[in-house]
Amino acid sequence: MNTRKTLAELKIGERAEIIGFTDALLSLKLLEMGCLPGSEIEMTHLAPFGDPLAIKVSGYTLTMRKDEAATIQINLLNN
Amino acid sequence: MSQRPKIALIGNPNAGKSSLFNSLTGLRQKTGNFPGVTMDKLSGIWEIEPGQEVEILDLPGIYSIYPKSLDEELVINILGNPANEDYPDMAIVVADASNLKRNLLLFSQVRDLGIPTVLALNMIDVAETEGYVINSIKLARELNVEVAEINAKKGIGINGLRLAVGKTLANRYASNDALPLPVDEQMLAGIQLKFGEADPYRSLLWLMEHDRLKMFSPEQRKAFDVIQHEFQFKSEEYKTSETVKRYEALSEVVERCVINLNRQWDAPPVKTWTDRLDSVFLHSVGGYLFFFLLLFVMFQAVFTWAAYPMDAIDAGVAYLNDWLKTVLPASALTGLLTDGLVAGIGGVLIFIPQIAFLFFFIAMLEETGYMSRVMFIMDKLMRRFGLNGKSVVPLISGVACAVPAIMSTRSIGSWKDRLITIMVTPLMSCSARLPIYTVLISLVVPEKSTLFGLFNLQGLALFGMYLLGFVMAIVSAWVMKQILQVKERSYFIMELPTYKAPRFKHMAISILNSVKAFVFEAGKIIVAISIVLWVLASYGPGDSMSQVDAQVRQANPTLSSAELSNRIASEKLENSYAGHFGHFIEPVIKPLGYDWKIGIALITSFAAREVFVGTMSTIYSLGGEVDDENATIKNRMRAEINPETGKPLYDAALGFSLLIFYAFAMQCMSTLATTYRETKSWKYPAIQFFYMTALAYLTAFITYQMLA
């Protein structure tokens, strides 16, 4: 089974590891906000209508829109 | 005495920067303007030791020195340019100890710019409850800076910070390293040759951000472009690799200086208060329910609680006015002072309670961290209309008053989203429209009628007016989204801060600053316009005004003295400059169904729409206490006959046309003044004025022509 996905496909409660980014401009912003490759993230909330979403990464909560989340490549972790 | 040293306060949003600022400066703060930027400049004085004062400058919260929005540009424009008047002698970087690695990224960038820096470690208690123990002495040695452990909220550790700052100010030691990632030496030499000696990292910042730095002329920017091209230097790639590289180095530092107790125990993560609250506030049903409940309470407060102090201010100003009139000799000057100046100042002061209440709630929402949750749940809805999750707050506040609402758009990072929000916020029906709606609705909607025997039609009409304002605001936003072509990427990558108990001192300062800004900035203009209006309504061309008195007396010998003076006042108004203006614009407003008297009310309303009821009552020769006699104005307006048709003037067509006009027209000098203040340009208040007035005219025209 291929466990590689983007963050946008993650379901609430699922955890994953950040692999990389597909958007150069966004990746800088994400890095600066603490989303580093190798760090573990957990999908915690979806806003009504499924967008934006909130994730937990190294102890704090970040929000982003679905299209922004789709630029983050992840590796699903087994819970 | 030499000038006070300047210290810039820098840090991630929510790292505790503002708390520290308030702890250090207390009430010795002042707001000013950064030249040419749409941000308030907050600075204050800190007495570092007896007799030695430093100036603390609170810079906006940032995650890195590379700006992503116009607001963040401010920071590099100050830190990147030693010639900037706000360029600091040193910096205090406030770091959230519970998120050390990310906070140190910004620290390392600031330090590498060559600015002497002290690291203030905040929220160590939070880090410890999360199982992290930080060896700050070791950290200071590793990073080669002074480190102070503080608790900004409780004001603990300030003495340690004093020592660290004092030492750093004395030796001015900037422990900047070589560049995080090497670049072509020749390129660096080229920049330094052309733009002067600087720390290598600063030179590189100039190269990468030259378009955002106001210190460079268009020619200089071109020169940077040439250098970039010559050496094939890719700024964005460099920034990303630099960030990764810095994190790698910082990871090692953190590894050596921080002990993670969780790792040893392998304890399951604790469910924090924030997690529990978020499961309610971010819930797809419960979140909305709570939000609307909160809105309800907020408007109750702004409308009902604020009414008491507002009535008191109103009565106080009226009393002062009467008192001045009895004490001072009756003259034109007294008239100007009382009906012009004092009434004008009263018109400013009366909004203070609503502004204070509104800012109390907004400060509370911001302080606790709930505001970010509202943005989160509303973003998707608002985005469809060219707005942003962050536009919700100003739009809501606009129902009370557009002035504080526009001021609250500062939290919107994207300039385009913020501009659209500022432009459409005045379409929300503010509290000044409420008396107008009330009077007009009671004229055109039958009092006893109900819908399905359930809803009071008048109440429904009032609700409809508010809804209309909101719908027009988001429709206008959508139109502007199509027109505005600003190349600025809008992000919604935002941190949801943990919930915090509000700090009432901090809130009090923020409310005080907002009220002060309103009274002094917008107040100046309101007062000026009030004086002009008073002059226009009190004087007329030639000697027509002085003859009115005798003419009215002659024509109506049987009237009682009260009625007589009312009649005289109304005749005077018709002969005043304002009256002439009314007649002058009559042809323009005729298609909307208005006569010259309504014309005067419209003209006076362009300063502030709340004068409508007062002007109407003067025109229909009532004068005196307006609010107590609303019914009488209503009756007089109801009795007004259209000379052409012989039917009542205020029929449904005119009533609805006026309602629509007042709902959409830009009739508030204070709002325009605030838009100017927030956008730093006359272009936007001008556009706002014309688009809203055109919208009002067009929709009122259609309404009148369809109903007439």
mmCIF file of N, CA and C in Angstrom, chain B residues 11-12 20 113 138 163-164 170 183 247 312 460 511 538 591 637 663 669 691:
data_model
loop_
_atom_site.group_PDB
_atom_site.id
_atom_site.type_symbol
_atom_site.label_atom_id
_atom_site.label_comp_id
_atom_site.label_asym_id
_atom_site.label_seq_id
_atom_site.Cartn_x
_atom_site.Cartn_y
_atom_site.Cartn_z
ATOM 1 N N GLY B 11 9.827 39.346 17.914
ATOM 2 C CA GLY B 11 9.471 37.990 18.309
ATOM 3 C C GLY B 11 8.351 37.425 17.457
ATOM 4 N N ASN B 12 8.142 36.117 17.592
ATOM 5 C CA ASN B 12 7.031 35.461 16.919
ATOM 6 C C ASN B 12 5.728 36.002 17.478
ATOM 7 N N LEU B 20 5.487 41.645 27.440
ATOM 8 C CA LEU B 20 6.764 42.174 27.900
ATOM 9 C C LEU B 20 6.796 43.685 27.719
ATOM 10 N N LEU B 113 22.130 39.964 11.282
ATOM 11 C CA LEU B 113 22.084 41.269 10.615
ATOM 12 C C LEU B 113 23.115 42.221 11.213
ATOM 13 N N LYS B 138 23.794 27.426 29.400
ATOM 14 C CA LYS B 138 24.443 26.723 28.302
ATOM 15 C C LYS B 138 24.009 27.321 26.960
ATOM 16 N N LEU B 163 19.955 43.489 33.432
ATOM 17 C CA LEU B 163 21.392 43.214 33.413
ATOM 18 C C LEU B 163 21.867 42.877 32.002
ATOM 19 N N ALA B 164 21.117 41.962 31.373
ATOM 20 C CA ALA B 164 21.499 41.504 30.035
ATOM 21 C C ALA B 164 21.507 42.670 29.049
ATOM 22 N N ALA B 170 26.312 48.221 26.690
ATOM 23 C CA ALA B 170 27.642 48.735 26.991
ATOM 24 C C ALA B 170 28.664 48.268 25.969
ATOM 25 N N VAL B 183 27.813 32.283 -0.247
ATOM 26 C CA VAL B 183 27.416 32.741 -1.582
ATOM 27 C C VAL B 183 28.685 33.180 -2.297
ATOM 28 N N TYR B 247 17.857 25.709 10.785
ATOM 29 C CA TYR B 247 17.171 24.744 11.646
ATOM 30 C C TYR B 247 18.097 23.591 12.029
ATOM 31 N N ALA B 312 -25.815 60.028 29.073
ATOM 32 C CA ALA B 312 -25.203 60.942 30.036
ATOM 33 C C ALA B 312 -24.339 61.975 29.325
ATOM 34 N N LEU B 460 -39.586 43.410 11.320
ATOM 35 C CA LEU B 460 -39.054 42.652 10.197
ATOM 36 C C LEU B 460 -38.352 43.581 9.204
ATOM 37 N N ILE B 511 -7.811 49.664 24.891
ATOM 38 C CA ILE B 511 -9.044 50.441 24.746
ATOM 39 C C ILE B 511 -8.720 51.933 24.805
ATOM 40 N N SER B 538 -26.580 78.999 9.529
ATOM 41 C CA SER B 538 -26.913 80.192 10.308
ATOM 42 C C SER B 538 -26.830 81.469 9.502
ATOM 43 N N PRO B 591 -35.365 62.882 -8.873
ATOM 44 C CA PRO B 591 -35.692 61.526 -9.364
ATOM 45 C C PRO B 591 -35.791 60.497 -8.239
ATOM 46 N N MET B 637 -43.788 64.842 9.798
ATOM 47 C CA MET B 637 -43.379 64.304 8.502
ATOM 48 C C MET B 637 -44.567 63.627 7.819
ATOM 49 N N ALA B 663 -29.072 53.630 3.874
ATOM 50 C CA ALA B 663 -28.400 52.357 4.139
ATOM 51 C C ALA B 663 -27.058 52.288 3.417
ATOM 52 N N MET B 669 -18.099 61.507 7.986
ATOM 53 C CA MET B 669 -16.742 62.037 7.854
ATOM 54 C C MET B 669 -15.755 61.233 8.693
ATOM 55 N N TYR B 691 -18.166 55.396 -4.606
ATOM 56 C CA TYR B 691 -18.874 54.156 -4.949
ATOM 57 C C TYR B 691 -20.101 53.970 -4.081
#
